Coordinates of C-alpha atoms and ligand atoms in Angstrom, one line a residue:
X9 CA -14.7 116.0 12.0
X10 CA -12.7 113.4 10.1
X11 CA -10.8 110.1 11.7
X12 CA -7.8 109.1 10.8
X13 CA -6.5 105.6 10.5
X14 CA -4.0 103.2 10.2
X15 CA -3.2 101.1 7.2
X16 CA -0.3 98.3 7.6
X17 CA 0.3 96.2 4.5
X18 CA 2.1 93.4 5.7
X19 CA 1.6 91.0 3.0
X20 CA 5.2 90.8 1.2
X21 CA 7.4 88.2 2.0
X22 CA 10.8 90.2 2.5
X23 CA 13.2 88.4 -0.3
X24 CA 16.2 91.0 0.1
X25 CA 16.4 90.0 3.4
X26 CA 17.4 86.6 3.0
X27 CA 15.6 84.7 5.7
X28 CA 12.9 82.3 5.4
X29 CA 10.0 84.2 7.7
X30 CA 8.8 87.2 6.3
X31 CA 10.7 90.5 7.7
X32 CA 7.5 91.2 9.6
X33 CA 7.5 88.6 12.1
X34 CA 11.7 88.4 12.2
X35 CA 12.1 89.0 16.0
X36 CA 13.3 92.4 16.8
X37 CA 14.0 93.4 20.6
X38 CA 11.7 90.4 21.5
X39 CA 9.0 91.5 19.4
X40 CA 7.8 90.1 15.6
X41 CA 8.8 93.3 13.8
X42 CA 5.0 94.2 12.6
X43 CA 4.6 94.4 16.7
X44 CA 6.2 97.8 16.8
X45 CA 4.3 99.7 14.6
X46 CA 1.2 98.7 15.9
X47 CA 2.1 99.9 19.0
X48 CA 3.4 103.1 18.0
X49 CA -0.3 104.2 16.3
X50 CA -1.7 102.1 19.2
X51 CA -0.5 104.9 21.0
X52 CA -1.7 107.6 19.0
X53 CA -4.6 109.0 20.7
X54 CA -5.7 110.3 17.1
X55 CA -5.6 106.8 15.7
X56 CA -9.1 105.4 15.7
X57 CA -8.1 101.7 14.0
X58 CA -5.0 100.3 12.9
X59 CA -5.5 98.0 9.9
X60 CA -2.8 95.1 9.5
X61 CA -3.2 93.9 5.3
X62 CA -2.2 90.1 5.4
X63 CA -1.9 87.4 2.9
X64 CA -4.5 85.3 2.5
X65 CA -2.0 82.5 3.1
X66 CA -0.3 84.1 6.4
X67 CA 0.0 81.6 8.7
X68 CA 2.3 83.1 11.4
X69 CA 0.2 86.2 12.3
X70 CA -1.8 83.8 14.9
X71 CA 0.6 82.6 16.2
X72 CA 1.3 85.3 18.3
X73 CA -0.5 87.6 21.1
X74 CA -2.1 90.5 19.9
X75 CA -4.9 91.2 22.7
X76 CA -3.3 94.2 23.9
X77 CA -4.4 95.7 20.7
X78 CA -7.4 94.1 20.2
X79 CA -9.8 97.5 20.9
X80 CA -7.8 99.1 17.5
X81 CA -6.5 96.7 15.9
X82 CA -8.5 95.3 12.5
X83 CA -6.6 92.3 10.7
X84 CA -7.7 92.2 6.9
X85 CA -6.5 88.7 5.0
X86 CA -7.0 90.7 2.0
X87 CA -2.8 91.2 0.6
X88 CA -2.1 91.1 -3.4
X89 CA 0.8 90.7 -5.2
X90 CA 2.1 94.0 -4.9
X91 CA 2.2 96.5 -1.6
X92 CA -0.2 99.0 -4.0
X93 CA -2.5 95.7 -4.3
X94 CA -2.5 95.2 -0.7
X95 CA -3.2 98.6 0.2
X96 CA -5.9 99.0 -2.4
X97 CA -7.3 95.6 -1.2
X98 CA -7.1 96.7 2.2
X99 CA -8.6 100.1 1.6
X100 CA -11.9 98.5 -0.4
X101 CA -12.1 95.9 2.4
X102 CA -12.7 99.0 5.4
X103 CA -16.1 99.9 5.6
X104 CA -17.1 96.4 6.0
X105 CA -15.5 96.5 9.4
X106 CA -15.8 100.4 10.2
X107 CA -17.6 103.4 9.8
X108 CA -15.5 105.2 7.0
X109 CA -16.2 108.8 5.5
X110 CA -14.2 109.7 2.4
X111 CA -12.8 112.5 4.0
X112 CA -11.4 110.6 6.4
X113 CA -7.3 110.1 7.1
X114 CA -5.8 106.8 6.1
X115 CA -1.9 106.6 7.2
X116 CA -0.2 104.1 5.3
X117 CA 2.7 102.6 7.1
X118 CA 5.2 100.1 5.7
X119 CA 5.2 96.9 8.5
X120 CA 9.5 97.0 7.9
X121 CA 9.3 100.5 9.9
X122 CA 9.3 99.6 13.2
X123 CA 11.3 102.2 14.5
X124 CA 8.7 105.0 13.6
X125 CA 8.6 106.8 17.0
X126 CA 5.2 108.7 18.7
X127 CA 6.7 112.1 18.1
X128 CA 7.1 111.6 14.4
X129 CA 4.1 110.3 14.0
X130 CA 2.2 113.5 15.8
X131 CA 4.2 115.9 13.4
X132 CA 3.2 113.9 10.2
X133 CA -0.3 113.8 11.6
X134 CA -0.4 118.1 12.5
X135 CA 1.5 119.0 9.6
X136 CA -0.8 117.5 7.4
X137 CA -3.7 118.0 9.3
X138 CA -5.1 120.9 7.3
X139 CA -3.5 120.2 3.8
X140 CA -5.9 119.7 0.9
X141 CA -3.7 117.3 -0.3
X142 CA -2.2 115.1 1.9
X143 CA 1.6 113.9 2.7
X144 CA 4.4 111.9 3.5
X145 CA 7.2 111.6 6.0
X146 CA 10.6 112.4 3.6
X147 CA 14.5 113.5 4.0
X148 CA 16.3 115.4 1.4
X149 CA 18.8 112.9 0.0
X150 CA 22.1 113.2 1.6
X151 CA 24.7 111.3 -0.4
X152 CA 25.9 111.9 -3.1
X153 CA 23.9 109.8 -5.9
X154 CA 25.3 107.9 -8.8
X155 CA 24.1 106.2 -11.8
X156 CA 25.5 103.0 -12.9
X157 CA 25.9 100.2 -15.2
X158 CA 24.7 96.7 -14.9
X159 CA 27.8 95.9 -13.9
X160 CA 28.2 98.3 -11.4
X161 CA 30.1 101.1 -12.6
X162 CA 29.4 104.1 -12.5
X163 CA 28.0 106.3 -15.1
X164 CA 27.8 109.6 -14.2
X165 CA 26.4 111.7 -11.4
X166 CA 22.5 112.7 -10.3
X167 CA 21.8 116.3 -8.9
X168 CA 20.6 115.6 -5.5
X169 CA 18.8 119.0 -5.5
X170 CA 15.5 119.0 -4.5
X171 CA 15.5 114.8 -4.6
X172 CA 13.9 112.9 -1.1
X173 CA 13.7 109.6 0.2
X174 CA 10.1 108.8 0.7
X175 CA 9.3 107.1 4.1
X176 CA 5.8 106.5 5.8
X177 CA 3.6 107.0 6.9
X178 CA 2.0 108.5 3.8
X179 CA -0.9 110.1 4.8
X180 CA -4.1 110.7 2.1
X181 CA -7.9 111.1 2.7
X182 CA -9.8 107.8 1.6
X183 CA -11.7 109.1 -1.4
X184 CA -8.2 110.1 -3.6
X185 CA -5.9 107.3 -2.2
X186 CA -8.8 104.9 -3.4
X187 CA -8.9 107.3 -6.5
X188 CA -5.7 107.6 -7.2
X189 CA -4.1 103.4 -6.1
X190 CA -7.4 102.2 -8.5
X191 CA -5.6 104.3 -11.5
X192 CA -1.9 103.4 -11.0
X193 CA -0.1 100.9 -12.4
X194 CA 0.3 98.4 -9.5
X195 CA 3.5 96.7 -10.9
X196 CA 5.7 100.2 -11.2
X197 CA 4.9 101.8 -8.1
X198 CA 6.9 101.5 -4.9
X199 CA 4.4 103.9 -2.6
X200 CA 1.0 105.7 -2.1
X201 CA 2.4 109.2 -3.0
X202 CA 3.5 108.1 -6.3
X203 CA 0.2 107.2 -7.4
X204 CA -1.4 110.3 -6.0
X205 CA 1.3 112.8 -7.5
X206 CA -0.1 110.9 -10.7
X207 CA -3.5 112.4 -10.5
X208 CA -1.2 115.6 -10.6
X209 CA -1.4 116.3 -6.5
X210 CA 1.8 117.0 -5.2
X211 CA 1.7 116.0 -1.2
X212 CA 3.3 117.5 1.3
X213 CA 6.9 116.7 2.0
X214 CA 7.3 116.6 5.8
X215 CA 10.8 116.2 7.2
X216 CA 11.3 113.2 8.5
X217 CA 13.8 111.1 10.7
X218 CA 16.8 108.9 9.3
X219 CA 15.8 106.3 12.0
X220 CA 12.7 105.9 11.0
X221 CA 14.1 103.5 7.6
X222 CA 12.9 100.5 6.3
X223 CA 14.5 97.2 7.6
X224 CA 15.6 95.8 3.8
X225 CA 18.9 94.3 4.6
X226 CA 20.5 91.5 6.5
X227 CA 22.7 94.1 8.5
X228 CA 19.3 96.3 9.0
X229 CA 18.2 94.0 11.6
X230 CA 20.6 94.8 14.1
X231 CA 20.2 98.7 13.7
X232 CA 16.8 98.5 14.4
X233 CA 17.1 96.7 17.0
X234 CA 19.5 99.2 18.8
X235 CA 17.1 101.5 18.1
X236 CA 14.1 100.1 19.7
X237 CA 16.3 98.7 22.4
X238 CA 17.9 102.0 23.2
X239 CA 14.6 103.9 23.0
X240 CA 16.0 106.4 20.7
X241 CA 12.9 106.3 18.5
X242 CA 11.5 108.8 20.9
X243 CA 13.8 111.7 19.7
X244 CA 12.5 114.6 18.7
X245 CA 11.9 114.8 14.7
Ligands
C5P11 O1 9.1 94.8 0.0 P1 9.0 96.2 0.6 O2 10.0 96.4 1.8 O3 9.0 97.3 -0.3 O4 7.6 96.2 1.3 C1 7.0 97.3 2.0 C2 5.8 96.9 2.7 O5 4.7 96.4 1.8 C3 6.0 95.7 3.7 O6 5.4 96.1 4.9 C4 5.4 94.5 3.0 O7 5.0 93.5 3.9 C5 4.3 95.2 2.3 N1 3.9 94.4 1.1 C6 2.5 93.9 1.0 N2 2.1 93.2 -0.1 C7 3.0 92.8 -1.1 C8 4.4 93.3 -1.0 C9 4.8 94.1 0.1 O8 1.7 94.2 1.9 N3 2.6 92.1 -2.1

């Protein structure tokens, strides 16, 4: 029977956001923002570990308590220049801590999701749960979708058929996200699917929840923290 686990890269340092901590550790609802995550495959009875990718040069992680975890959680100083660095670092840097089979489920999860709630999470995990392939959590693109200029104006106007914004988790057994992160092109890709849809896969598009998005903005902060305040990341997917 195959494990799954977690995968966290958390070694960027956040530049669109503008502030001089890494978005990570910005405090949201009392909380560094990496806390959330955690807790939310913490939860997760189907989560063996959660694996937090750092930078070799984080010096904030320590500073904070993380014992509640401490029977999951598996910190890795292991973080590269890009997120597909990280999580490729990460993923060679496992099985020195933990028993890992090939066919075994690695969920990568972006630290800037915090609002990723329990019930998502399940229906990413039994969606995907007998797919040869693996998946992602995704949303058919709502808005209208223009392409522009470098000086901002606009162009002309995308189809939005059949187009999705990726989220994570991003779910892929170890042997072809190793496979498939080792091939890619570490500077041009933004996610784990990408690389795997390379190899000519196509994952599994599971629908997935608009509050589930990835704190990148200034004005993010306080959405998010609405969010987790008001518990709403417990609604139903
Ligand atoms: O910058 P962006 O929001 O796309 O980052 C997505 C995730 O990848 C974040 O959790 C960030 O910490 C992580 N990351 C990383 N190593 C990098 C760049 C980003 O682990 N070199």
């Amino acid at each position: 029977m195959s494990k799954s686990f977690a995968l966290i890269p958390a070694a960027g340092s956040g530049s669109r956001i503008g502030k001089k901590r890494p978005k990570q550790y910005l405090t949201l609802a009392g909380k560094p923002m990496i806390h959330h995550a955690i807790h939310t495959f913490y939860r997760a009875p189907r989560i063996a570990h959660i694996f937090v990718i750092l930078s070799p040069n984080d010096e904030l992680w320590s500073q904070y308590d993380w014992s509640e975890f401490s029977n999951k959680l598996v910190v890795l100083n292991c973080g590269g220049a890009t997120r597909a660095e990280s999580v490729l670092n990460g993923l060679r840097a496992m099985p020195s801590t933990v028993n890992i089979s090939n066919q075994d489920w690695i969920l990568v999860h972006d630290a800037a999701r915090p609002c990723l709630s329990s019930k998502q999470l399940e229906f990413l995990m039994d969606e995907i749960a007998d797919d040869e392939t693996g998946g992602l959590l995704a949303i058919p693109v709502a808005d209208t979708l223009k392409r522009g200029t470098m000086h901002h104006r606009a162009i002309n106007t995308e189809s939005r058929e059949n187009l999705w914004q990726a989220q994570t988790p991003q779910m892929f057994r170890y042997h072809l996200l190793v496979k498939a992160l080792s091939q890619a092109n570490a500077s041009q890709i933004t996610d784990d699917a990408s690389a795997v849809e390379a190899l000519q896969y196509h994952p599994k598009l599971v629908l997935g929840n608009t509050l589930n998005f990835k704190v990148t903005y200034p004005q993010d902060l306080a959405l998010a923290e609405l969010i987790l305040q008001e518990g709403e990341k417990n609604c139903t997917p």
